[in-house]
Amino acid sequence: MSQYWSKLVHDLDPYVPGEQPKDQRYVKLNTNECPYPPSPNALAAIHAAADERLRLYPDPNADELKDAIADYYSVERANIFAGNGSDEVLAHVFCGLLKHDAPLLYPDISYSFYPVYANLYQIETKKIPLRDDFSLNLNDFSSKNGGIIFPNPNAPTSMAVGLDAIETLLQANRDSVVVVDEAYVDFGAETAIPLIAKYPNLLVVQTFSKSRSLAGLRVGFAVGHPDLINALERVKNSFNSYPLGRMAIAGAAAAMRDKEYFASTCQQIIATREMTVQKLTELGFSVLPSAANFVFARPPAGNAEALYLALKQRGVLVRYFNKLRINEYLRITIGTDDEMNTFLQILAEL
Ligand SMILES: Cc1ncc(COP(=O)(O)O)c(C=O)c1O
């Protein structure tokens, strides 16, 4: 705290990211990164972009990347917004599309950055409780609102909702923006992007950090009606005109074009997830049905915090949230088969 801080800074409640430890090598299952390297084409494109042109500013509109995303999803360049990680995209969404007179609705158990952005931009919010089994009932998002946001699959619960439920929600909320945060969609849920043609109030946000193995490059994007995209461009160009560097644009575009590599790593993670779920269940854990690259599991004795600490001591990092309703659960990222076997073996010993 300091006398030089503005009142806004005094009142902030910043997000705390999962640990990125430097002290030793861990089996790192705590931040939902992909255990496989990025597409070789992405790495080659990043290397090729690292030349004398770095003295120039990059393309402020990241058109090469927008075109690669537009091609992949059969939409137009005008439907795409790109930013420095989906966290930055989400920040612009909160600022530009979700601050209205009525409260913003989001699930009580959800991505913990949402309340941080709401606080930063002074947006009134109302949390809608998940059901007792942690499933998301979109029919509960029925009160008057200035916007709705939820992840699909949800984080940290890993559970997905279907497109019919999303479409019903969109029909019932034509006057507000509905944001579907699809950070984990490629591991088993269905994207809502095809619905943007029918619903000008739908915005879908995705990231290159998970299924495309590029968390270190910081690239995220949103897909929606050009009017929504224009709002985001206006916010972005009032904040930082060049959120993506030359290497990020080239690398992410190449990753998007490499459909085969993407499909094979996603399939591998899904297979490892199913093996992990089975073994955790055999060890007595209750595991929520996962459509993501992580599982949310309750140890038989509910002693999640003690287990988190014991695993850490043995060199395995998972994520523990000391929060109401979920403090008996661990969020475990799916790593390689070897990493998961090490984790499961240590768990059995503990
Ligand atoms: C639900 C959800 N949305 C968005 C993000 C942000 O991802 P990034 O900023 O790396 O694109 C995360 C990261 O963990 C997430 O869990």
GROMACS .gro file of C-alpha atoms and ligand atoms in nm:
model
  366
    1MET     CA    1   0.000   0.000   0.000
    2SER     CA    2   0.126   0.347  -0.076
    3GLN     CA    3   0.008   0.706  -0.066
    4TYR     CA    4   0.080   0.718  -0.441
    5TRP     CA    5  -0.178   0.457  -0.529
    6SER     CA    6  -0.505   0.568  -0.683
    7LYS     CA    7  -0.826   0.469  -0.506
    8LEU     CA    8  -0.889   0.220  -0.786
    9VAL     CA    9  -0.563   0.038  -0.711
   10HIS     CA   10  -0.642   0.027  -0.338
   11ASP     CA   11  -0.970  -0.145  -0.418
   12LEU     CA   12  -0.834  -0.405  -0.663
   13ASP     CA   13  -0.842  -0.773  -0.575
   14PRO     CA   14  -0.596  -0.920  -0.832
   15TYR     CA   15  -0.613  -1.270  -0.977
   16VAL     CA   16  -0.351  -1.514  -0.848
   17PRO     CA   17  -0.227  -1.743  -1.129
   18GLY     CA   18  -0.123  -2.103  -1.064
   19GLU     CA   19   0.239  -2.142  -0.958
   20GLN     CA   20   0.516  -2.145  -1.221
   21PRO     CA   21   0.788  -2.279  -0.987
   22LYS     CA   22   1.156  -2.212  -1.052
   23ASP     CA   23   1.301  -2.400  -0.753
   24GLN     CA   24   1.283  -2.756  -0.885
   25ARG     CA   25   1.135  -2.969  -1.163
   26TYR     CA   26   0.781  -3.071  -1.085
   27VAL     CA   27   0.533  -3.293  -1.261
   28LYS     CA   28   0.332  -2.984  -1.341
   29LEU     CA   29  -0.041  -3.053  -1.341
   30ASN     CA   30  -0.159  -2.718  -1.203
   31THR     CA   31  -0.224  -2.466  -1.481
   32ASN     CA   32  -0.396  -2.666  -1.756
   33GLU     CA   33  -0.111  -2.627  -2.003
   34CYS     CA   34  -0.068  -2.885  -2.279
   35PRO     CA   35   0.208  -3.140  -2.205
   36TYR     CA   36   0.298  -3.167  -2.575
   37PRO     CA   37   0.509  -2.914  -2.768
   38PRO     CA   38   0.346  -2.672  -3.014
   39SER     CA   39   0.302  -2.777  -3.377
   40PRO     CA   40   0.643  -2.795  -3.551
   41ASN     CA   41   0.495  -2.562  -3.814
   42ALA     CA   42   0.419  -2.305  -3.542
   43LEU     CA   43   0.776  -2.324  -3.410
   44ALA     CA   44   0.916  -2.289  -3.763
   45ALA     CA   45   0.693  -1.985  -3.827
   46ILE     CA   46   0.803  -1.824  -3.500
   47HIS     CA   47   1.171  -1.875  -3.593
   48ALA     CA   48   1.113  -1.741  -3.943
   49ALA     CA   49   0.942  -1.429  -3.803
   50ALA     CA   50   1.241  -1.354  -3.578
   51ASP     CA   51   1.445  -1.152  -3.828
   52GLU     CA   52   1.540  -0.794  -3.902
   53ARG     CA   53   1.173  -0.701  -3.945
   54LEU     CA   54   1.147  -0.699  -3.566
   55ARG     CA   55   1.255  -0.334  -3.584
   56LEU     CA   56   0.912  -0.261  -3.734
   57TYR     CA   57   0.583  -0.261  -3.547
   58PRO     CA   58   0.372  -0.571  -3.616
   59ASP     CA   59   0.040  -0.565  -3.802
   60PRO     CA   60  -0.196  -0.393  -3.554
   61ASN     CA   61  -0.486  -0.592  -3.698
   62ALA     CA   62  -0.312  -0.933  -3.699
   63ASP     CA   63  -0.481  -1.008  -4.032
   64GLU     CA   64  -0.277  -1.323  -4.105
   65LEU     CA   65  -0.397  -1.473  -3.779
   66LYS     CA   66  -0.756  -1.356  -3.822
   67ASP     CA   67  -0.763  -1.513  -4.169
   68ALA     CA   68  -0.631  -1.846  -4.037
   69ILE     CA   69  -0.902  -1.850  -3.766
   70ALA     CA   70  -1.173  -1.736  -4.010
   71ASP     CA   71  -1.074  -2.017  -4.253
   72TYR     CA   72  -1.078  -2.277  -3.978
   73TYR     CA   73  -1.426  -2.183  -3.858
   74SER     CA   74  -1.571  -2.077  -4.198
   75VAL     CA   75  -1.648  -1.723  -4.085
   76GLU     CA   76  -1.524  -1.381  -4.204
   77ARG     CA   77  -1.222  -1.184  -4.089
   78ALA     CA   78  -1.468  -0.921  -3.959
   79ASN     CA   79  -1.602  -1.182  -3.715
   80ILE     CA   80  -1.264  -1.218  -3.539
   81PHE     CA   81  -1.091  -1.022  -3.266
   82ALA     CA   82  -0.739  -1.124  -3.155
   83GLY     CA   83  -0.561  -1.035  -2.832
   84ASN     CA   84  -0.270  -1.107  -2.600
   85GLY     CA   85  -0.411  -1.425  -2.448
   86SER     CA   86  -0.781  -1.480  -2.394
   87ASP     CA   87  -0.741  -1.307  -2.058
   88GLU     CA   88  -0.677  -0.981  -2.242
   89VAL     CA   89  -0.965  -1.052  -2.481
   90LEU     CA   90  -1.190  -1.113  -2.178
   91ALA     CA   91  -1.072  -0.789  -2.015
   92HIS     CA   92  -1.180  -0.595  -2.326
   93VAL     CA   93  -1.509  -0.789  -2.332
   94PHE     CA   94  -1.586  -0.692  -1.971
   95CYS     CA   95  -1.496  -0.329  -2.041
   96GLY     CA   96  -1.669  -0.296  -2.378
   97LEU     CA   97  -1.967  -0.530  -2.376
   98LEU     CA   98  -2.063  -0.637  -2.023
   99LYS     CA   99  -2.094  -0.312  -1.827
  100HIS     CA  100  -2.458  -0.204  -1.830
  101ASP     CA  101  -2.727  -0.099  -1.583
  102ALA     CA  102  -2.838  -0.453  -1.491
  103PRO     CA  103  -2.596  -0.699  -1.326
  104LEU     CA  104  -2.367  -0.933  -1.518
  105LEU     CA  105  -2.454  -1.298  -1.450
  106TYR     CA  106  -2.196  -1.576  -1.414
  107PRO     CA  107  -2.181  -1.913  -1.232
  108ASP     CA  108  -2.085  -1.912  -0.862
  109ILE     CA  109  -1.812  -2.166  -0.936
  110SER     CA  110  -1.631  -2.052  -1.246
  111TYR     CA  111  -1.315  -1.892  -1.382
  112SER     CA  112  -1.182  -1.682  -1.096
  113PHE     CA  113  -1.071  -1.399  -1.325
  114TYR     CA  114  -1.435  -1.294  -1.390
  115PRO     CA  115  -1.487  -1.124  -1.051
  116VAL     CA  116  -1.144  -0.961  -1.085
  117TYR     CA  117  -1.239  -0.795  -1.415
  118ALA     CA  118  -1.583  -0.705  -1.279
  119ASN     CA  119  -1.413  -0.531  -0.987
  120LEU     CA  120  -1.159  -0.357  -1.212
  121TYR     CA  121  -1.432  -0.217  -1.437
  122GLN     CA  122  -1.681  -0.164  -1.151
  123ILE     CA  123  -1.942  -0.394  -1.300
  124GLU     CA  124  -2.229  -0.506  -1.081
  125THR     CA  125  -2.254  -0.887  -1.081
  126LYS     CA  126  -2.486  -1.163  -0.969
  127LYS     CA  127  -2.354  -1.516  -0.918
  128ILE     CA  128  -2.585  -1.798  -1.027
  129PRO     CA  129  -2.525  -2.119  -0.826
  130LEU     CA  130  -2.436  -2.440  -1.006
  131ARG     CA  131  -2.658  -2.737  -0.916
  132ASP     CA  132  -2.550  -2.958  -0.624
  133ASP     CA  133  -2.380  -3.196  -0.870
  134PHE     CA  134  -2.184  -2.894  -1.011
  135SER     CA  135  -2.369  -2.900  -1.343
  136LEU     CA  136  -2.453  -2.566  -1.503
  137ASN     CA  137  -2.826  -2.505  -1.552
  138LEU     CA  138  -2.854  -2.222  -1.804
  139ASN     CA  139  -3.229  -2.195  -1.731
  140ASP     CA  140  -3.126  -2.043  -1.397
  141PHE     CA  141  -2.979  -1.742  -1.582
  142SER     CA  142  -3.325  -1.591  -1.614
  143SER     CA  143  -3.308  -1.267  -1.415
  144LYS     CA  144  -3.277  -0.925  -1.580
  145ASN     CA  145  -2.914  -0.883  -1.675
  146GLY     CA  146  -2.659  -0.663  -1.850
  147GLY     CA  147  -2.475  -0.966  -1.987
  148ILE     CA  148  -2.399  -1.332  -1.920
  149ILE     CA  149  -2.063  -1.510  -1.918
  150PHE     CA  150  -1.970  -1.871  -1.849
  151PRO     CA  151  -1.695  -2.111  -1.956
  152ASN     CA  152  -1.790  -2.417  -2.159
  153PRO     CA  153  -1.659  -2.659  -2.041
  154ASN     CA  154  -1.673  -2.486  -1.705
  155ALA     CA  155  -1.356  -2.431  -1.503
  156PRO     CA  156  -1.259  -2.567  -1.257
  157THR     CA  157  -1.542  -2.824  -1.270
  158SER     CA  158  -1.456  -2.950  -1.624
  159MET     CA  159  -1.824  -3.015  -1.710
  160ALA     CA  160  -1.980  -2.905  -2.041
  161VAL     CA  161  -2.327  -2.796  -2.152
  162GLY     CA  162  -2.476  -2.871  -2.494
  163LEU     CA  163  -2.553  -2.629  -2.777
  164ASP     CA  164  -2.932  -2.662  -2.735
  165ALA     CA  165  -2.909  -2.522  -2.383
  166ILE     CA  166  -2.691  -2.236  -2.511
  167GLU     CA  167  -2.936  -2.165  -2.792
  168THR     CA  168  -3.230  -2.155  -2.549
  169LEU     CA  169  -3.032  -1.909  -2.334
  170LEU     CA  170  -2.960  -1.691  -2.639
  171GLN     CA  171  -3.327  -1.686  -2.738
  172ALA     CA  172  -3.429  -1.579  -2.388
  173ASN     CA  173  -3.163  -1.304  -2.370
  174ARG     CA  174  -3.171  -1.125  -2.704
  175ASP     CA  175  -3.105  -0.785  -2.543
  176SER     CA  176  -2.779  -0.873  -2.372
  177VAL     CA  177  -2.444  -1.012  -2.478
  178VAL     CA  178  -2.387  -1.379  -2.397
  179VAL     CA  179  -2.018  -1.472  -2.378
  180VAL     CA  180  -1.913  -1.837  -2.399
  181ASP     CA  181  -1.554  -1.880  -2.282
  182GLU     CA  182  -1.435  -2.188  -2.473
  183ALA     CA  183  -1.080  -2.215  -2.334
  184TYR     CA  184  -1.121  -2.595  -2.306
  185VAL     CA  185  -1.377  -2.669  -2.578
  186ASP     CA  186  -1.142  -2.874  -2.799
  187PHE     CA  187  -1.115  -3.154  -2.543
  188GLY     CA  188  -1.471  -3.279  -2.571
  189ALA     CA  189  -1.736  -3.005  -2.591
  190GLU     CA  190  -1.902  -2.850  -2.895
  191THR     CA  191  -1.814  -2.497  -3.002
  192ALA     CA  192  -2.094  -2.238  -3.019
  193ILE     CA  193  -1.922  -2.056  -3.309
  194PRO     CA  194  -2.175  -2.178  -3.572
  195LEU     CA  195  -2.448  -2.000  -3.370
  196ILE     CA  196  -2.293  -1.655  -3.426
  197ALA     CA  197  -2.460  -1.639  -3.770
  198LYS     CA  198  -2.799  -1.656  -3.601
  199TYR     CA  199  -2.737  -1.464  -3.279
  200PRO     CA  200  -2.573  -1.120  -3.305
  201ASN     CA  201  -2.551  -1.111  -2.924
  202LEU     CA  202  -2.326  -1.421  -2.899
  203LEU     CA  203  -1.952  -1.386  -2.847
  204VAL     CA  204  -1.729  -1.694  -2.828
  205VAL     CA  205  -1.382  -1.659  -2.674
  206GLN     CA  206  -1.102  -1.912  -2.733
  207THR     CA  207  -0.731  -1.942  -2.658
  208PHE     CA  208  -0.412  -2.088  -2.807
  209SER     CA  209  -0.287  -2.168  -2.455
  210LYS     CA  210  -0.443  -2.511  -2.407
  211SER     CA  211  -0.529  -2.724  -2.712
  212ARG     CA  212  -0.268  -2.550  -2.928
  213SER     CA  213   0.018  -2.572  -2.677
  214LEU     CA  214   0.106  -2.203  -2.697
  215ALA     CA  215   0.046  -2.067  -2.347
  216GLY     CA  216   0.388  -1.899  -2.363
  217LEU     CA  217   0.305  -1.707  -2.680
  218ARG     CA  218  -0.004  -1.536  -2.529
  219VAL     CA  219  -0.270  -1.546  -2.800
  220GLY     CA  220  -0.647  -1.555  -2.763
  221PHE     CA  221  -0.939  -1.455  -2.983
  222ALA     CA  222  -1.311  -1.386  -2.993
  223VAL     CA  223  -1.562  -1.474  -3.266
  224GLY     CA  224  -1.891  -1.290  -3.307
  225HIS     CA  225  -2.101  -1.042  -3.504
  226PRO     CA  226  -1.890  -0.756  -3.651
  227ASP     CA  227  -2.070  -0.507  -3.421
  228LEU     CA  228  -1.939  -0.692  -3.115
  229ILE     CA  229  -1.593  -0.722  -3.271
  230ASN     CA  230  -1.591  -0.347  -3.344
  231ALA     CA  231  -1.656  -0.275  -2.976
  232LEU     CA  232  -1.352  -0.484  -2.885
  233GLU     CA  233  -1.137  -0.313  -3.152
  234ARG     CA  234  -1.239   0.026  -3.009
  235VAL     CA  235  -1.135  -0.079  -2.658
  236LYS     CA  236  -0.812  -0.238  -2.784
  237ASN     CA  237  -0.716   0.073  -2.983
  238SER     CA  238  -0.777   0.283  -2.672
  239PHE     CA  239  -0.540   0.063  -2.473
  240ASN     CA  240  -0.266  -0.101  -2.685
  241SER     CA  241  -0.275  -0.104  -3.065
  242TYR     CA  242  -0.019  -0.386  -3.092
  243PRO     CA  243  -0.118  -0.659  -2.845
  244LEU     CA  244   0.034  -0.933  -3.063
  245GLY     CA  245   0.396  -0.931  -3.172
  246ARG     CA  246   0.518  -1.045  -3.513
  247MET     CA  247   0.619  -1.388  -3.379
  248ALA     CA  248   0.289  -1.440  -3.198
  249ILE     CA  249   0.088  -1.362  -3.513
  250ALA     CA  250   0.299  -1.595  -3.731
  251GLY     CA  251   0.316  -1.879  -3.475
  252ALA     CA  252  -0.053  -1.878  -3.386
  253ALA     CA  253  -0.158  -1.860  -3.753
  254ALA     CA  254   0.062  -2.161  -3.836
  255ALA     CA  255  -0.075  -2.353  -3.537
  256MET     CA  256  -0.432  -2.286  -3.653
  257ARG     CA  257  -0.352  -2.413  -4.002
  258ASP     CA  258  -0.194  -2.737  -3.873
  259LYS     CA  259  -0.518  -2.928  -3.824
  260GLU     CA  260  -0.360  -3.272  -3.813
  261TYR     CA  261  -0.117  -3.202  -3.533
  262PHE     CA  262  -0.392  -3.029  -3.335
  263ALA     CA  263  -0.629  -3.326  -3.374
  264SER     CA  264  -0.363  -3.578  -3.271
  265THR     CA  265  -0.258  -3.396  -2.949
  266CYS     CA  266  -0.622  -3.338  -2.847
  267GLN     CA  267  -0.701  -3.706  -2.902
  268GLN     CA  268  -0.398  -3.811  -2.700
  269ILE     CA  269  -0.501  -3.590  -2.408
  270ILE     CA  270  -0.857  -3.724  -2.417
  271ALA     CA  271  -0.725  -4.083  -2.409
  272THR     CA  272  -0.492  -4.003  -2.115
  273ARG     CA  273  -0.781  -3.830  -1.937
  274GLU     CA  274  -1.002  -4.138  -1.964
  275MET     CA  275  -0.720  -4.358  -1.827
  276THR     CA  276  -0.667  -4.110  -1.539
  277VAL     CA  277  -1.039  -4.093  -1.455
  278GLN     CA  278  -1.056  -4.472  -1.438
  279LYS     CA  279  -0.753  -4.501  -1.210
  280LEU     CA  280  -0.866  -4.216  -0.983
  281THR     CA  281  -1.205  -4.384  -0.951
  282GLU     CA  282  -1.033  -4.711  -0.858
  283LEU     CA  283  -0.849  -4.518  -0.584
  284GLY     CA  284  -1.186  -4.407  -0.445
  285PHE     CA  285  -1.193  -4.052  -0.585
  286SER     CA  286  -1.521  -3.902  -0.711
  287VAL     CA  287  -1.439  -3.747  -1.046
  288LEU     CA  288  -1.675  -3.505  -1.222
  289PRO     CA  289  -1.746  -3.590  -1.589
  290SER     CA  290  -1.474  -3.401  -1.776
  291ALA     CA  291  -1.483  -3.252  -2.125
  292ALA     CA  292  -1.160  -3.060  -2.060
  293ASN     CA  293  -0.783  -3.119  -2.035
  294PHE     CA  294  -0.817  -3.146  -1.658
  295VAL     CA  295  -1.029  -3.334  -1.407
  296PHE     CA  296  -1.193  -3.212  -1.089
  297ALA     CA  297  -1.181  -3.482  -0.826
  298ARG     CA  298  -1.264  -3.533  -0.460
  299PRO     CA  299  -1.035  -3.767  -0.264
  300PRO     CA  300  -1.217  -4.039  -0.066
  301ALA     CA  301  -1.157  -3.860   0.266
  302GLY     CA  302  -1.220  -3.511   0.127
  303ASN     CA  303  -0.871  -3.408   0.250
  304ALA     CA  304  -0.786  -3.218  -0.069
  305GLU     CA  305  -0.563  -2.953   0.088
  306ALA     CA  306  -0.348  -3.205   0.277
  307LEU     CA  307  -0.317  -3.412  -0.038
  308TYR     CA  308  -0.223  -3.107  -0.247
  309LEU     CA  309   0.058  -3.029   0.002
  310ALA     CA  310   0.178  -3.391   0.021
  311LEU     CA  311   0.185  -3.417  -0.360
  312LYS     CA  312   0.381  -3.093  -0.381
  313GLN     CA  313   0.638  -3.231  -0.138
  314ARG     CA  314   0.675  -3.533  -0.362
  315GLY     CA  315   0.728  -3.314  -0.671
  316VAL     CA  316   0.375  -3.311  -0.819
  317LEU     CA  317   0.187  -2.983  -0.853
  318VAL     CA  318  -0.192  -2.982  -0.879
  319ARG     CA  319  -0.435  -2.694  -0.810
  320TYR     CA  320  -0.628  -2.654  -0.486
  321PHE     CA  321  -0.891  -2.382  -0.433
  322ASN     CA  322  -0.968  -2.297  -0.072
  323LYS     CA  323  -1.317  -2.180  -0.161
  324LEU     CA  324  -1.668  -2.259  -0.045
  325ARG     CA  325  -1.824  -2.570  -0.209
  326ILE     CA  326  -1.500  -2.681  -0.378
  327ASN     CA  327  -1.248  -2.700  -0.093
  328GLU     CA  328  -1.260  -3.081  -0.090
  329TYR     CA  329  -1.160  -3.105  -0.458
  330LEU     CA  330  -0.836  -3.102  -0.655
  331ARG     CA  331  -0.806  -2.977  -1.011
  332ILE     CA  332  -0.562  -3.201  -1.194
  333THR     CA  333  -0.433  -3.110  -1.541
  334ILE     CA  334  -0.391  -3.401  -1.782
  335GLY     CA  335  -0.022  -3.445  -1.864
  336THR     CA  336   0.154  -3.715  -2.068
  337ASP     CA  337   0.084  -4.082  -1.988
  338ASP     CA  338   0.418  -4.096  -1.804
  339GLU     CA  339   0.339  -3.789  -1.595
  340MET     CA  340  -0.005  -3.924  -1.504
  341ASN     CA  341   0.137  -4.263  -1.411
  342THR     CA  342   0.394  -4.095  -1.182
  343PHE     CA  343   0.116  -3.887  -1.027
  344LEU     CA  344  -0.113  -4.189  -0.980
  345GLN     CA  345   0.165  -4.397  -0.829
  346ILE     CA  346   0.254  -4.125  -0.574
  347LEU     CA  347  -0.116  -4.081  -0.500
  348ALA     CA  348  -0.156  -4.453  -0.433
  349GLU     CA  349   0.144  -4.442  -0.196
  350LEU     CA  350   0.000  -4.142  -0.011
  351LIG     C1  351  -1.183  -2.054  -1.840
  351LIG     C2  352  -1.059  -1.984  -1.881
  351LIG     N1  353  -1.068  -1.880  -1.963
  351LIG     C3  354  -0.960  -1.812  -2.004
  351LIG     C4  355  -0.833  -1.849  -1.962
  351LIG     C5  356  -0.715  -1.765  -2.004
  351LIG     O1  357  -0.631  -1.824  -2.093
  351LIG     P1  358  -0.520  -1.743  -2.170
  351LIG     O2  359  -0.515  -1.602  -2.116
  351LIG     O3  360  -0.394  -1.817  -2.148
  351LIG     O4  361  -0.562  -1.742  -2.314
  351LIG     C6  362  -0.818  -1.958  -1.877
  351LIG     C7  363  -0.683  -1.996  -1.831
  351LIG     O5  364  -0.659  -2.080  -1.752
  351LIG     C8  365  -0.935  -2.027  -1.834
  351LIG     O6  366  -0.925  -2.129  -1.750
   0.00000   0.00000   0.00000
